[in-house]
Amino acid sequence: MSTIQLETIINAPVAAVFKLSLNIDFHMQSMDQSQEKAIAGVTSGCIKKGETVTWRGKHFGLWLTHTSLITEYKPYTSFVDEMIKGRFKSFHHKHIFIDQNGSTKMQDIITYKTPYGLAGDFFDKTILYNYLTRLIKKRNAHLKYTLENGGDSAFAKA
């Protein structure tokens, strides 16, 4: 099992960071490099506890699908999305939001397991871990930039 832990400081209120992190339309915009689209479940607006979304995106030259369920939802402090169908053996992503005098410390704790035994472990250690880390860092940078530059109003409807 692998764990990725990231921390991002965003100069925006915790409620705004929490809400935009759950916005499907924003996620698609932030993941344009992999052409991710929500194709089933909640496909627009904000997702909540007990709801699913199925993503289709291009990674490693392949079109892949991944269905996530929001299993925990504590407004403005945390939420968890877990894979219920996809290529991983398991995938658990905890999002934590901490108010810091009007700014937000956002933490991502991602634990996952690859299939295919030793070959999957080798792929994870040599390619996948770094790929996922870069992907989440890029998404977080897009979230930070959007919120710090007033661009979140396009997603306020949800």
CSV table of N, CA and C in Angstrom, one decimal, residues 74-127:
chain,number,residue,atom,x,y,z
A,74,LYS,N,-17.9,16.1,6.3
A,74,LYS,CA,-18.0,16.9,7.5
A,74,LYS,C,-17.7,18.4,7.0
A,75,PRO,N,-18.8,19.1,6.7
A,75,PRO,CA,-18.7,20.4,6.1
A,75,PRO,C,-17.6,21.3,6.7
A,76,TYR,N,-16.8,21.8,5.8
A,76,TYR,CA,-15.7,22.7,6.0
A,76,TYR,C,-14.5,22.1,6.8
A,77,THR,N,-14.6,20.8,7.2
A,77,THR,CA,-13.4,20.3,7.9
A,77,THR,C,-12.8,19.1,7.1
A,78,SER,N,-13.6,18.2,6.5
A,78,SER,CA,-13.1,17.1,5.8
A,78,SER,C,-14.1,16.4,4.9
A,79,PHE,N,-13.6,15.6,4.0
A,79,PHE,CA,-14.4,14.6,3.3
A,79,PHE,C,-13.5,13.5,2.7
A,80,VAL,N,-14.1,12.4,2.4
A,80,VAL,CA,-13.3,11.3,1.9
A,80,VAL,C,-14.0,10.7,0.7
A,81,ASP,N,-13.2,10.5,-0.4
A,81,ASP,CA,-13.7,9.8,-1.5
A,81,ASP,C,-13.0,8.5,-1.7
A,82,GLU,N,-13.7,7.4,-1.9
A,82,GLU,CA,-13.2,6.1,-2.1
A,82,GLU,C,-13.6,5.5,-3.4
A,83,MET,N,-12.6,4.8,-4.0
A,83,MET,CA,-13.0,4.1,-5.3
A,83,MET,C,-13.8,2.9,-5.0
A,84,ILE,N,-14.9,2.8,-5.7
A,84,ILE,CA,-15.8,1.6,-5.6
A,84,ILE,C,-15.7,0.8,-6.9
A,85,LYS,N,-15.1,1.4,-8.0
A,85,LYS,CA,-14.9,0.6,-9.2
A,85,LYS,C,-13.8,1.3,-10.0
A,86,GLY,N,-12.8,0.6,-10.4
A,86,GLY,CA,-11.7,1.2,-11.2
A,86,GLY,C,-10.5,0.3,-11.2
A,87,ARG,N,-9.4,0.8,-11.6
A,87,ARG,CA,-8.2,0.0,-11.9
A,87,ARG,C,-7.3,-0.3,-10.6
A,88,PHE,N,-7.6,0.5,-9.6
A,88,PHE,CA,-6.8,0.2,-8.3
A,88,PHE,C,-7.4,-1.0,-7.6
A,89,LYS,N,-6.6,-1.6,-6.7
A,89,LYS,CA,-7.2,-2.6,-5.8
A,89,LYS,C,-7.9,-1.9,-4.7
A,90,SER,N,-7.4,-0.7,-4.3
A,90,SER,CA,-8.1,0.2,-3.4
A,90,SER,C,-7.6,1.6,-3.6
A,91,PHE,N,-8.4,2.6,-3.3
A,91,PHE,CA,-8.0,4.0,-3.4
A,91,PHE,C,-8.9,4.8,-2.4
A,92,HIS,N,-8.3,5.4,-1.5
A,92,HIS,CA,-8.9,6.2,-0.4
A,92,HIS,C,-8.2,7.6,-0.4
A,93,HIS,N,-9.0,8.6,-0.5
A,93,HIS,CA,-8.5,10.0,-0.5
A,93,HIS,C,-9.2,10.8,0.5
A,94,LYS,N,-8.5,11.2,1.6
A,94,LYS,CA,-9.0,12.0,2.7
A,94,LYS,C,-8.6,13.5,2.4
A,95,HIS,N,-9.5,14.4,2.4
A,95,HIS,CA,-9.3,15.8,2.2
A,95,HIS,C,-9.6,16.5,3.5
A,96,ILE,N,-8.6,17.2,4.1
A,96,ILE,CA,-8.8,17.9,5.3
A,96,ILE,C,-8.6,19.4,5.1
A,97,PHE,N,-9.4,20.2,5.8
A,97,PHE,CA,-9.4,21.6,5.6
A,97,PHE,C,-9.3,22.3,7.0
A,98,ILE,N,-8.2,23.1,7.2
A,98,ILE,CA,-8.0,23.7,8.5
A,98,ILE,C,-7.9,25.2,8.4
A,99,ASP,N,-8.8,25.9,9.1
A,99,ASP,CA,-8.8,27.4,9.1
A,99,ASP,C,-7.5,27.9,9.8
A,100,GLN,N,-6.9,28.9,9.1
A,100,GLN,CA,-5.7,29.5,9.7
A,100,GLN,C,-5.9,31.0,9.5
A,101,ASN,N,-6.7,31.6,10.4
A,101,ASN,CA,-7.0,33.0,10.4
A,101,ASN,C,-7.4,33.6,9.0
A,102,GLY,N,-8.4,32.9,8.4
A,102,GLY,CA,-8.9,33.4,7.1
A,102,GLY,C,-8.2,32.7,5.9
A,103,SER,N,-7.1,32.1,6.1
A,103,SER,CA,-6.5,31.2,5.1
A,103,SER,C,-6.9,29.8,5.4
A,104,THR,N,-6.5,28.9,4.5
A,104,THR,CA,-6.9,27.5,4.7
A,104,THR,C,-5.6,26.6,4.4
A,105,LYS,N,-5.4,25.7,5.4
A,105,LYS,CA,-4.4,24.6,5.1
A,105,LYS,C,-5.2,23.4,4.7
A,106,MET,N,-4.9,23.0,3.5
A,106,MET,CA,-5.6,21.9,2.9
A,106,MET,C,-4.6,20.7,2.8
A,107,GLN,N,-5.1,19.6,3.4
A,107,GLN,CA,-4.2,18.4,3.4
A,107,GLN,C,-4.9,17.3,2.6
A,108,ASP,N,-4.1,16.6,1.8
A,108,ASP,CA,-4.6,15.4,1.1
A,108,ASP,C,-3.8,14.2,1.6
A,109,ILE,N,-4.5,13.2,2.0
A,109,ILE,CA,-3.9,11.9,2.4
A,109,ILE,C,-4.5,10.8,1.5
A,110,ILE,N,-3.7,10.3,0.6
A,110,ILE,CA,-4.2,9.3,-0.4
A,110,ILE,C,-3.5,8.0,-0.1
A,111,THR,N,-4.3,7.0,0.1
A,111,THR,CA,-3.7,5.6,0.3
A,111,THR,C,-4.3,4.8,-0.8
A,112,TYR,N,-3.5,4.0,-1.5
A,112,TYR,CA,-3.9,3.2,-2.6
A,112,TYR,C,-3.1,1.9,-2.7
A,113,LYS,N,-3.7,0.9,-3.3
A,113,LYS,CA,-3.0,-0.3,-3.6
A,113,LYS,C,-3.2,-0.7,-5.1
A,114,THR,N,-2.1,-1.0,-5.7
A,114,THR,CA,-2.2,-1.4,-7.1
A,114,THR,C,-2.5,-2.9,-7.2
A,115,PRO,N,-3.1,-3.3,-8.3
A,115,PRO,CA,-3.3,-4.8,-8.6
A,115,PRO,C,-2.0,-5.3,-9.2
A,116,TYR,N,-2.0,-6.5,-9.6
A,116,TYR,CA,-1.0,-7.2,-10.4
A,116,TYR,C,0.3,-7.6,-9.6
A,117,GLY,N,0.2,-7.7,-8.3
A,117,GLY,CA,1.3,-8.2,-7.5
A,117,GLY,C,2.6,-7.4,-7.6
A,118,LEU,N,3.7,-8.2,-7.8
A,118,LEU,CA,5.0,-7.5,-7.9
A,118,LEU,C,5.1,-6.5,-9.1
A,119,ALA,N,4.4,-6.9,-10.2
A,119,ALA,CA,4.5,-6.0,-11.4
A,119,ALA,C,3.8,-4.7,-11.0
A,120,GLY,N,2.6,-4.7,-10.3
A,120,GLY,CA,1.9,-3.5,-9.9
A,120,GLY,C,2.7,-2.7,-8.9
A,121,ASP,N,3.4,-3.4,-8.0
A,121,ASP,CA,4.3,-2.7,-7.0
A,121,ASP,C,5.4,-2.0,-7.7
A,122,PHE,N,6.0,-2.7,-8.7
A,122,PHE,CA,7.1,-2.1,-9.5
A,122,PHE,C,6.6,-0.8,-10.2
A,123,PHE,N,5.5,-0.9,-10.9
A,123,PHE,CA,4.9,0.2,-11.6
A,123,PHE,C,4.6,1.3,-10.7
A,124,ASP,N,4.1,1.1,-9.5
A,124,ASP,CA,3.9,2.1,-8.5
A,124,ASP,C,5.1,2.8,-8.1
A,125,LYS,N,6.2,2.0,-7.7
A,125,LYS,CA,7.4,2.6,-7.3
A,125,LYS,C,8.2,3.4,-8.3
A,126,THR,N,8.1,3.0,-9.6
A,126,THR,CA,8.9,3.6,-10.6
A,126,THR,C,8.1,4.7,-11.4
A,127,ILE,N,6.8,4.6,-11.4
A,127,ILE,CA,6.0,5.6,-12.3
A,127,ILE,C,4.8,6.2,-11.5
